[in-house]
């Protein structure tokens, strides 16, 4: 937390300086520290979902690499459903030219009217920034895309991408910085994800839409594209039957009161992200949503 505090004071200090310097400083200050507890082996909690021959394992299963070529991509999935938690994955995106390539880390329920929480990294040409798109589906309703350009190059190193999901809020984090908050607004009539979800990752060809709205296609001369994953322990409440109620207990640390809202320092960091790094927000897209959705600022 100490490094997060210094990161924040730096954020505030740099708020008024140019974004280039800002991004450079952020990159050097954000903790790259690797948490030993992240080094669980893949097989304990996860299994390959598709593209078996496009998955490699390193370091006794503590690192997994998915690859994409013209024949296939690949994906993996948690062996269990969860109904609350503070989920995380350390990811290093395909280097160099990855236009058209989508790397995804998400939670999803099965069946109709599904719930889903997405991180989707939209690849790009070498030297052009990766877009991180997040989305929230609740009771089958999505269309809540938000896109940010990160303050570092996610192709160069592993970073943590996390989702807090408790009865009060869903928060997407990049390392320790909140980039998106979806509150439980059921009292306003907004559906809130509650269905048991499995964690999934995938690497696939999204050239139809991912880069420049689909104008920039995947260049297969640069295949195979490879994304690496670490951090296979899971802080989540497993659900083996359909009763999700026990997962709302404050006995789980991520359901405790300090996780019901952002802390003041997290709120400050979030404000900086909102004013500097978001380049698309469904809340302000009047073409797709002629009136602001209920969960958006009115
Ligand atoms: C997760 O729950 C769904 C029902 O919501 C069920 O169909 C699926 O088999 C469960 N997955 C696991 C791995 O238990
Ligand atoms: C990819 O980029 C890195 C530097 O970012 C460079 O060292 C490497 O040679 C490049 N690889 C290819 C295949 O262009
Ligand atoms: C959302 O909040 C309501 C109270 O406003 C609570 O009853 C409900 O359990 C919460 N939903 C989830 C999925 O946690």
mmCIF file of C-alpha atoms and ligand atoms in Angstrom:
data_model
loop_
_atom_site.group_PDB
_atom_site.id
_atom_site.type_symbol
_atom_site.label_atom_id
_atom_site.label_comp_id
_atom_site.label_asym_id
_atom_site.label_seq_id
_atom_site.Cartn_x
_atom_site.Cartn_y
_atom_site.Cartn_z
ATOM 1 C CA UNK A 1 0.000 0.000 0.000
ATOM 2 C CA UNK A 2 2.950 2.308 0.577
ATOM 3 C CA UNK A 3 3.851 2.247 -3.072
ATOM 4 C CA UNK A 4 0.223 2.909 -3.949
ATOM 5 C CA UNK A 5 0.231 5.970 -1.692
ATOM 6 C CA UNK A 6 3.352 7.354 -3.323
ATOM 7 C CA UNK A 7 1.932 6.542 -6.703
ATOM 8 C CA UNK A 8 -1.122 8.615 -5.801
ATOM 9 C CA UNK A 9 0.783 11.619 -4.585
ATOM 10 C CA UNK A 10 2.763 11.458 -7.777
ATOM 11 C CA UNK A 11 -0.450 11.268 -9.759
ATOM 12 C CA UNK A 12 -1.722 14.411 -8.071
ATOM 13 C CA UNK A 13 1.563 16.220 -8.455
ATOM 14 C CA UNK A 14 1.697 15.389 -12.123
ATOM 15 C CA UNK A 15 -1.911 16.067 -12.852
ATOM 16 C CA UNK A 16 -1.152 19.417 -14.389
ATOM 17 C CA UNK A 17 1.925 18.411 -16.386
ATOM 18 C CA UNK A 18 1.951 16.958 -19.858
ATOM 19 C CA UNK A 19 0.511 13.543 -20.421
ATOM 20 C CA UNK A 20 3.739 12.190 -21.883
ATOM 21 C CA UNK A 21 5.694 12.894 -18.723
ATOM 22 C CA UNK A 22 2.707 11.764 -16.716
ATOM 23 C CA UNK A 23 2.566 8.416 -18.465
ATOM 24 C CA UNK A 24 6.312 7.891 -18.113
ATOM 25 C CA UNK A 25 6.262 8.595 -14.408
ATOM 26 C CA UNK A 26 3.256 6.374 -13.859
ATOM 27 C CA UNK A 27 5.020 3.593 -15.630
ATOM 28 C CA UNK A 28 8.020 3.871 -13.380
ATOM 29 C CA UNK A 29 6.085 4.220 -10.154
ATOM 30 C CA UNK A 30 3.245 1.723 -10.469
ATOM 31 C CA UNK A 31 4.173 -1.396 -8.575
ATOM 32 C CA UNK A 32 5.438 -4.107 -10.800
ATOM 33 C CA UNK A 33 6.187 -6.065 -7.661
ATOM 34 C CA UNK A 34 5.275 -9.666 -8.066
ATOM 35 C CA UNK A 35 3.237 -11.153 -5.298
ATOM 36 C CA UNK A 36 4.542 -14.582 -4.331
ATOM 37 C CA UNK A 37 1.012 -15.695 -3.535
ATOM 38 C CA UNK A 38 0.210 -15.233 -7.221
ATOM 39 C CA UNK A 39 2.348 -18.148 -8.155
ATOM 40 C CA UNK A 40 -0.188 -20.938 -7.840
ATOM 41 C CA UNK A 41 -0.119 -23.557 -10.498
ATOM 42 C CA UNK A 42 -2.633 -23.302 -13.345
ATOM 43 C CA UNK A 43 -4.080 -26.804 -12.909
ATOM 44 C CA UNK A 44 -5.302 -26.220 -9.379
ATOM 45 C CA UNK A 45 -8.086 -23.836 -10.343
ATOM 46 C CA UNK A 46 -8.134 -23.627 -14.143
ATOM 47 C CA UNK A 47 -8.453 -25.843 -17.220
ATOM 48 C CA UNK A 48 -8.005 -25.296 -20.950
ATOM 49 C CA UNK A 49 -11.357 -24.524 -22.578
ATOM 50 C CA UNK A 50 -10.462 -24.578 -26.284
ATOM 51 C CA UNK A 51 -7.416 -24.544 -28.569
ATOM 52 C CA UNK A 52 -5.454 -27.223 -26.639
ATOM 53 C CA UNK A 53 -2.608 -27.203 -29.129
ATOM 54 C CA UNK A 54 -2.344 -23.392 -28.846
ATOM 55 C CA UNK A 55 -1.575 -23.436 -25.107
ATOM 56 C CA UNK A 56 1.899 -23.719 -23.557
ATOM 57 C CA UNK A 57 2.835 -23.991 -19.933
ATOM 58 C CA UNK A 58 6.033 -22.660 -18.312
ATOM 59 C CA UNK A 59 7.632 -22.735 -14.891
ATOM 60 C CA UNK A 60 5.727 -25.772 -13.544
ATOM 61 C CA UNK A 61 2.402 -24.388 -14.691
ATOM 62 C CA UNK A 62 2.870 -21.012 -13.037
ATOM 63 C CA UNK A 63 2.762 -19.279 -16.388
ATOM 64 C CA UNK A 64 0.505 -20.060 -19.344
ATOM 65 C CA UNK A 65 0.864 -18.816 -22.888
ATOM 66 C CA UNK A 66 -2.008 -18.716 -25.362
ATOM 67 C CA UNK A 67 -1.200 -18.361 -29.034
ATOM 68 C CA UNK A 68 -3.231 -17.340 -32.046
ATOM 69 C CA UNK A 69 -2.546 -18.204 -35.658
ATOM 70 C CA UNK A 70 -4.829 -18.425 -38.655
ATOM 71 C CA UNK A 71 -5.994 -21.902 -37.606
ATOM 72 C CA UNK A 72 -6.983 -21.184 -34.000
ATOM 73 C CA UNK A 73 -6.723 -19.133 -30.846
ATOM 74 C CA UNK A 74 -7.211 -20.562 -27.357
ATOM 75 C CA UNK A 75 -8.830 -19.983 -24.004
ATOM 76 C CA UNK A 76 -8.969 -21.263 -20.439
ATOM 77 C CA UNK A 77 -11.580 -21.318 -17.719
ATOM 78 C CA UNK A 78 -11.877 -21.675 -13.955
ATOM 79 C CA UNK A 79 -13.009 -25.099 -12.802
ATOM 80 C CA UNK A 80 -15.568 -23.555 -10.446
ATOM 81 C CA UNK A 81 -18.292 -20.909 -10.472
ATOM 82 C CA UNK A 82 -17.970 -17.915 -8.142
ATOM 83 C CA UNK A 83 -20.507 -15.444 -6.766
ATOM 84 C CA UNK A 84 -18.320 -12.768 -5.207
ATOM 85 C CA UNK A 85 -14.631 -12.100 -4.979
ATOM 86 C CA UNK A 86 -11.645 -9.960 -5.786
ATOM 87 C CA UNK A 87 -10.400 -11.635 -8.957
ATOM 88 C CA UNK A 88 -7.075 -10.924 -10.574
ATOM 89 C CA UNK A 89 -4.846 -12.057 -13.400
ATOM 90 C CA UNK A 90 -1.384 -10.920 -14.414
ATOM 91 C CA UNK A 91 -1.267 -10.539 -18.186
ATOM 92 C CA UNK A 92 1.368 -9.602 -20.748
ATOM 93 C CA UNK A 93 -0.132 -8.868 -24.147
ATOM 94 C CA UNK A 94 1.187 -9.991 -27.538
ATOM 95 C CA UNK A 95 4.169 -7.766 -28.460
ATOM 96 C CA UNK A 96 4.747 -5.855 -31.677
ATOM 97 C CA UNK A 97 1.972 -5.798 -34.265
ATOM 98 C CA UNK A 98 -1.222 -7.203 -32.756
ATOM 99 C CA UNK A 99 -3.809 -5.306 -34.811
ATOM 100 C CA UNK A 100 -7.082 -7.232 -34.903
ATOM 101 C CA UNK A 101 -6.092 -9.487 -32.002
ATOM 102 C CA UNK A 102 -8.279 -9.524 -28.880
ATOM 103 C CA UNK A 103 -6.994 -10.712 -25.503
ATOM 104 C CA UNK A 104 -9.828 -11.147 -23.027
ATOM 105 C CA UNK A 105 -10.102 -11.764 -19.278
ATOM 106 C CA UNK A 106 -13.642 -11.962 -18.000
ATOM 107 C CA UNK A 107 -16.220 -13.536 -15.742
ATOM 108 C CA UNK A 108 -19.363 -14.964 -17.283
ATOM 109 C CA UNK A 109 -22.448 -16.943 -16.282
ATOM 110 C CA UNK A 110 -24.007 -19.622 -18.459
ATOM 111 C CA UNK A 111 -27.425 -19.649 -20.112
ATOM 112 C CA UNK A 112 -29.887 -16.944 -21.139
ATOM 113 C CA UNK A 113 -29.965 -13.459 -19.564
ATOM 114 C CA UNK A 114 -26.380 -13.895 -18.601
ATOM 115 C CA UNK A 115 -24.135 -11.750 -16.415
ATOM 116 C CA UNK A 116 -20.638 -10.892 -17.588
ATOM 117 C CA UNK A 117 -17.735 -8.647 -16.523
ATOM 118 C CA UNK A 118 -15.149 -8.055 -19.247
ATOM 119 C CA UNK A 119 -11.633 -6.850 -19.776
ATOM 120 C CA UNK A 120 -10.919 -6.860 -23.528
ATOM 121 C CA UNK A 121 -7.593 -5.668 -24.873
ATOM 122 C CA UNK A 122 -7.870 -4.547 -28.479
ATOM 123 C CA UNK A 123 -4.573 -5.096 -30.257
ATOM 124 C CA UNK A 124 -2.904 -2.524 -32.472
ATOM 125 C CA UNK A 125 -0.048 -1.918 -34.882
ATOM 126 C CA UNK A 126 3.405 -1.654 -33.375
ATOM 127 C CA UNK A 127 3.877 1.790 -31.825
ATOM 128 C CA UNK A 128 0.140 2.426 -31.599
ATOM 129 C CA UNK A 129 -1.628 2.123 -28.251
ATOM 130 C CA UNK A 130 -3.663 -0.847 -27.100
ATOM 131 C CA UNK A 131 -7.230 0.000 -26.093
ATOM 132 C CA UNK A 132 -8.634 -1.599 -22.960
ATOM 133 C CA UNK A 133 -12.378 -2.046 -23.260
ATOM 134 C CA UNK A 134 -14.495 -3.034 -20.279
ATOM 135 C CA UNK A 135 -18.137 -4.059 -20.302
ATOM 136 C CA UNK A 136 -20.777 -5.144 -17.816
ATOM 137 C CA UNK A 137 -23.692 -7.431 -18.657
ATOM 138 C CA UNK A 138 -26.454 -7.886 -16.102
ATOM 139 C CA UNK A 139 -29.476 -10.054 -16.740
ATOM 140 C CA UNK A 140 -28.525 -10.264 -20.439
ATOM 141 C CA UNK A 141 -28.185 -6.505 -20.922
ATOM 142 C CA UNK A 142 -24.753 -5.276 -22.009
ATOM 143 C CA UNK A 143 -23.889 -2.395 -24.324
ATOM 144 C CA UNK A 144 -21.971 -0.751 -21.471
ATOM 145 C CA UNK A 145 -18.619 -0.395 -23.194
ATOM 146 C CA UNK A 146 -16.019 1.902 -21.787
ATOM 147 C CA UNK A 147 -12.583 2.281 -23.400
ATOM 148 C CA UNK A 148 -9.350 3.570 -21.994
ATOM 149 C CA UNK A 149 -5.840 4.040 -23.288
ATOM 150 C CA UNK A 150 -3.465 2.814 -20.604
ATOM 151 C CA UNK A 151 -0.631 4.931 -19.154
ATOM 152 C CA UNK A 152 1.857 2.165 -19.942
ATOM 153 C CA UNK A 153 2.384 -0.304 -22.771
ATOM 154 C CA UNK A 154 0.707 -3.570 -21.664
ATOM 155 C CA UNK A 155 2.782 -5.455 -24.265
ATOM 156 C CA UNK A 156 6.020 -4.769 -22.427
ATOM 157 C CA UNK A 157 5.384 -6.309 -19.037
ATOM 158 C CA UNK A 158 2.970 -8.186 -16.809
ATOM 159 C CA UNK A 159 0.362 -6.053 -15.051
ATOM 160 C CA UNK A 160 -2.499 -7.057 -12.781
ATOM 161 C CA UNK A 161 -6.040 -6.707 -14.010
ATOM 162 C CA UNK A 162 -8.588 -7.140 -11.245
ATOM 163 C CA UNK A 163 -12.310 -7.174 -10.646
ATOM 164 C CA UNK A 164 -13.898 -6.669 -7.263
ATOM 165 C CA UNK A 165 -17.435 -8.088 -7.140
ATOM 166 C CA UNK A 166 -19.437 -7.831 -3.957
ATOM 167 C CA UNK A 167 -23.095 -6.995 -3.173
ATOM 168 C CA UNK A 168 -22.283 -3.261 -3.179
ATOM 169 C CA UNK A 169 -20.068 -2.589 -6.156
ATOM 170 C CA UNK A 170 -18.100 -3.993 -9.056
ATOM 171 C CA UNK A 171 -14.752 -2.283 -9.571
ATOM 172 C CA UNK A 172 -12.302 -2.879 -12.410
ATOM 173 C CA UNK A 173 -8.670 -2.195 -11.519
ATOM 174 C CA UNK A 174 -5.469 -1.890 -13.505
ATOM 175 C CA UNK A 175 -2.774 -2.728 -10.964
ATOM 176 C CA UNK A 176 -4.073 -0.759 -7.960
ATOM 177 C CA UNK A 177 -5.832 1.958 -9.941
ATOM 178 C CA UNK A 178 -9.638 1.761 -10.235
ATOM 179 C CA UNK A 179 -10.676 2.388 -13.837
ATOM 180 C CA UNK A 180 -14.380 1.633 -13.590
ATOM 181 C CA UNK A 181 -17.083 1.363 -10.932
ATOM 182 C CA UNK A 182 -20.505 -0.245 -11.372
ATOM 183 C CA UNK A 183 -22.591 0.228 -8.250
ATOM 184 C CA UNK A 184 -25.421 -2.002 -7.110
ATOM 185 C CA UNK A 185 -28.295 0.232 -8.214
ATOM 186 C CA UNK A 186 -31.049 -2.376 -7.957
ATOM 187 C CA UNK A 187 -33.063 0.144 -5.924
ATOM 188 C CA UNK A 188 -33.132 2.329 -9.087
ATOM 189 C CA UNK A 189 -34.258 -0.632 -11.182
ATOM 190 C CA UNK A 190 -30.837 -1.418 -12.711
ATOM 191 C CA UNK A 191 -30.031 -5.128 -12.838
ATOM 192 C CA UNK A 192 -26.864 -6.117 -10.941
ATOM 193 C CA UNK A 193 -24.821 -9.251 -11.722
ATOM 194 C CA UNK A 194 -25.675 -12.015 -9.254
ATOM 195 C CA UNK A 195 -25.436 -15.288 -11.193
ATOM 196 C CA UNK A 196 -22.580 -17.711 -10.527
ATOM 197 C CA UNK A 197 -19.810 -16.923 -12.995
ATOM 198 C CA UNK A 198 -16.712 -18.708 -14.219
ATOM 199 C CA UNK A 199 -13.478 -16.856 -14.942
ATOM 200 C CA UNK A 200 -12.277 -17.130 -18.524
ATOM 201 C CA UNK A 201 -9.490 -15.865 -20.727
ATOM 202 C CA UNK A 202 -9.158 -16.029 -24.486
ATOM 203 C CA UNK A 203 -6.964 -14.931 -27.360
ATOM 204 C CA UNK A 204 -8.845 -14.647 -30.640
ATOM 205 C CA UNK A 205 -9.151 -12.910 -33.978
ATOM 206 C CA UNK A 206 -11.388 -9.860 -33.654
ATOM 207 C CA UNK A 207 -10.358 -8.163 -36.892
ATOM 208 C CA UNK A 208 -13.999 -7.539 -37.815
ATOM 209 C CA UNK A 209 -14.260 -4.845 -35.108
ATOM 210 C CA UNK A 210 -11.317 -4.615 -32.737
ATOM 211 C CA UNK A 211 -8.894 -2.172 -34.355
ATOM 212 C CA UNK A 212 -9.963 1.167 -35.856
ATOM 213 C CA UNK A 213 -13.519 -0.131 -35.853
ATOM 214 C CA UNK A 214 -12.538 -3.094 -38.029
ATOM 215 C CA UNK A 215 -10.685 -1.036 -40.648
ATOM 216 C CA UNK A 216 -7.275 -2.426 -39.611
ATOM 217 C CA UNK A 217 -7.136 -6.186 -40.119
ATOM 218 C CA UNK A 218 -5.019 -8.897 -38.554
ATOM 219 C CA UNK A 219 -1.680 -9.290 -40.343
ATOM 220 C CA UNK A 220 -1.077 -13.042 -40.283
ATOM 221 C CA UNK A 221 2.533 -12.494 -41.393
ATOM 222 C CA UNK A 222 3.089 -11.547 -37.724
ATOM 223 C CA UNK A 223 1.453 -14.706 -36.320
ATOM 224 C CA UNK A 224 1.606 -16.513 -33.996
ATOM 225 C CA UNK A 225 0.437 -13.862 -31.526
ATOM 226 C CA UNK A 226 1.197 -14.819 -27.938
ATOM 227 C CA UNK A 227 -0.274 -13.604 -24.658
ATOM 228 C CA UNK A 228 1.094 -14.701 -21.272
ATOM 229 C CA UNK A 229 -0.798 -15.188 -18.021
ATOM 230 C CA UNK A 230 0.218 -15.601 -14.378
ATOM 231 C CA UNK A 231 -1.412 -15.420 -10.979
ATOM 232 C CA UNK A 232 -3.693 -18.433 -10.819
ATOM 233 C CA UNK A 233 -4.810 -18.240 -7.222
ATOM 234 C CA UNK A 234 -8.418 -17.064 -6.935
ATOM 235 C CA UNK A 235 -9.859 -14.866 -4.196
ATOM 236 C CA UNK A 236 -13.488 -15.755 -4.773
ATOM 237 C CA UNK A 237 -16.472 -17.436 -3.158
ATOM 238 C CA UNK A 238 -17.054 -20.751 -4.937
ATOM 239 C CA UNK A 239 -20.622 -21.832 -5.684
ATOM 240 C CA UNK A 240 -21.283 -25.517 -6.185
ATOM 241 C CA UNK A 241 -25.091 -25.379 -6.205
ATOM 242 C CA UNK A 242 -27.418 -22.518 -7.030
ATOM 243 C CA UNK A 243 -27.542 -20.876 -3.603
ATOM 244 C CA UNK A 244 -25.429 -17.734 -3.917
ATOM 245 C CA UNK A 245 -26.495 -16.192 -0.591
ATOM 246 C CA UNK A 246 -23.510 -17.504 1.427
ATOM 247 C CA UNK A 247 -21.233 -15.598 -0.984
ATOM 248 C CA UNK A 248 -22.599 -12.264 0.285
ATOM 249 C CA UNK A 249 -21.326 -12.898 3.817
ATOM 250 C CA UNK A 250 -18.962 -10.290 5.228
ATOM 251 C CA UNK A 251 -16.824 -13.220 6.419
ATOM 252 C CA UNK A 252 -15.244 -12.910 2.968
ATOM 253 C CA UNK A 253 -12.807 -10.006 3.182
ATOM 254 C CA UNK A 254 -13.810 -8.564 -0.205
ATOM 255 C CA UNK A 255 -17.385 -8.174 1.124
ATOM 256 C CA UNK A 256 -16.232 -6.181 4.164
ATOM 257 C CA UNK A 257 -17.302 -2.586 4.645
ATOM 258 C CA UNK A 258 -14.017 -1.143 3.410
ATOM 259 C CA UNK A 259 -14.830 -2.678 0.013
ATOM 260 C CA UNK A 260 -18.316 -1.166 -0.290
ATOM 261 C CA UNK A 261 -17.030 2.106 -1.766
ATOM 262 C CA UNK A 262 -13.696 3.362 -3.068
ATOM 263 C CA UNK A 263 -11.336 4.736 -0.435
ATOM 264 C CA UNK A 264 -10.600 8.481 -0.724
ATOM 265 C CA UNK A 265 -7.236 7.777 -2.346
ATOM 266 C CA UNK A 266 -8.757 5.296 -4.796
ATOM 267 C CA UNK A 267 -11.438 7.864 -5.612
ATOM 268 C CA UNK A 268 -8.745 10.434 -6.441
ATOM 269 C CA UNK A 269 -6.942 8.009 -8.720
ATOM 270 C CA UNK A 270 -10.241 7.101 -10.381
ATOM 271 C CA UNK A 271 -11.021 10.776 -11.059
ATOM 272 C CA UNK A 272 -7.639 11.157 -12.752
ATOM 273 C CA UNK A 273 -8.296 8.132 -14.935
ATOM 274 C CA UNK A 274 -11.731 9.481 -15.857
ATOM 275 C CA UNK A 275 -10.407 12.880 -16.865
ATOM 276 C CA UNK A 276 -7.268 11.689 -18.675
ATOM 277 C CA UNK A 277 -7.558 8.181 -20.055
ATOM 278 C CA UNK A 278 -11.143 7.318 -20.955
ATOM 279 C CA UNK A 279 -11.708 7.763 -24.670
ATOM 280 C CA UNK A 280 -15.154 6.227 -24.958
ATOM 281 C CA UNK A 281 -17.947 5.899 -22.421
ATOM 282 C CA UNK A 282 -21.377 4.486 -23.256
ATOM 283 C CA UNK A 283 -22.821 6.834 -20.638
ATOM 284 C CA UNK A 284 -22.122 9.806 -22.869
ATOM 285 C CA UNK A 285 -22.883 8.129 -26.217
ATOM 286 C CA UNK A 286 -26.188 9.689 -27.211
ATOM 287 C CA UNK A 287 -26.240 7.831 -30.543
ATOM 288 C CA UNK A 288 -26.440 4.456 -28.812
ATOM 289 C CA UNK A 289 -28.330 5.717 -25.767
ATOM 290 C CA UNK A 290 -30.561 8.734 -26.580
ATOM 291 C CA UNK A 291 -31.137 9.132 -22.853
ATOM 292 C CA UNK A 292 -28.460 8.329 -20.278
ATOM 293 C CA UNK A 293 -28.905 4.829 -18.823
ATOM 294 C CA UNK A 294 -30.148 4.929 -15.233
ATOM 295 C CA UNK A 295 -26.808 3.898 -13.728
ATOM 296 C CA UNK A 296 -24.998 6.770 -15.475
ATOM 297 C CA UNK A 297 -24.545 10.307 -14.122
ATOM 298 C CA UNK A 298 -27.841 12.071 -14.968
HETATM 299 C C1 LIG B 1 -21.695 -23.051 -13.321
HETATM 300 O O1 LIG B 1 -23.079 -22.819 -13.161
HETATM 301 C C2 LIG B 1 -23.852 -23.108 -14.312
HETATM 302 C C3 LIG B 1 -25.282 -22.783 -14.007
HETATM 303 O O2 LIG B 1 -25.410 -21.438 -13.645
HETATM 304 C C4 LIG B 1 -23.719 -24.555 -14.710
HETATM 305 O O3 LIG B 1 -24.415 -24.779 -15.918
HETATM 306 C C5 LIG B 1 -22.268 -24.890 -14.901
HETATM 307 O O4 LIG B 1 -22.117 -26.264 -15.144
HETATM 308 C C6 LIG B 1 -21.479 -24.509 -13.663
HETATM 309 N N1 LIG B 1 -20.058 -24.737 -13.943
HETATM 310 C C7 LIG B 1 -19.293 -25.428 -13.126
HETATM 311 C C8 LIG B 1 -17.881 -25.559 -13.546
HETATM 312 O O5 LIG B 1 -19.703 -25.933 -12.102
HETATM 313 C C1 LIG B 2 9.229 -6.714 -31.111
HETATM 314 O O1 LIG B 2 9.539 -5.543 -30.386
HETATM 315 C C2 LIG B 2 10.651 -5.670 -29.539
HETATM 316 C C3 LIG B 2 10.822 -4.383 -28.801
HETATM 317 O O2 LIG B 2 9.598 -3.899 -28.375
HETATM 318 C C4 LIG B 2 11.897 -6.015 -30.352
HETATM 319 O O3 LIG B 2 12.978 -6.212 -29.477
HETATM 320 C C5 LIG B 2 11.636 -7.269 -31.162
HETATM 321 O O4 LIG B 2 12.714 -7.502 -32.017
HETATM 322 C C6 LIG B 2 10.377 -7.121 -31.978
HETATM 323 N N1 LIG B 2 10.102 -8.377 -32.634
HETATM 324 C C7 LIG B 2 9.767 -8.459 -33.903
HETATM 325 C C8 LIG B 2 9.486 -9.814 -34.408
HETATM 326 O O5 LIG B 2 9.639 -7.474 -34.607
HETATM 327 C C1 LIG B 3 -27.912 -5.424 -4.425
HETATM 328 O O1 LIG B 3 -28.333 -4.596 -3.359
HETATM 329 C C2 LIG B 3 -29.565 -5.015 -2.765
HETATM 330 C C3 LIG B 3 -29.909 -3.983 -1.715
HETATM 331 O O2 LIG B 3 -30.055 -2.723 -2.293
HETATM 332 C C4 LIG B 3 -29.403 -6.377 -2.156
HETATM 333 O O3 LIG B 3 -30.647 -6.819 -1.628
HETATM 334 C C5 LIG B 3 -28.946 -7.362 -3.235
HETATM 335 O O4 LIG B 3 -28.647 -8.606 -2.641
HETATM 336 C C6 LIG B 3 -27.693 -6.850 -3.941
HETATM 337 N N1 LIG B 3 -27.445 -7.715 -5.080
HETATM 338 C C7 LIG B 3 -26.402 -8.524 -5.158
HETATM 339 C C8 LIG B 3 -26.329 -9.395 -6.334
HETATM 340 O O5 LIG B 3 -25.527 -8.555 -4.325
#
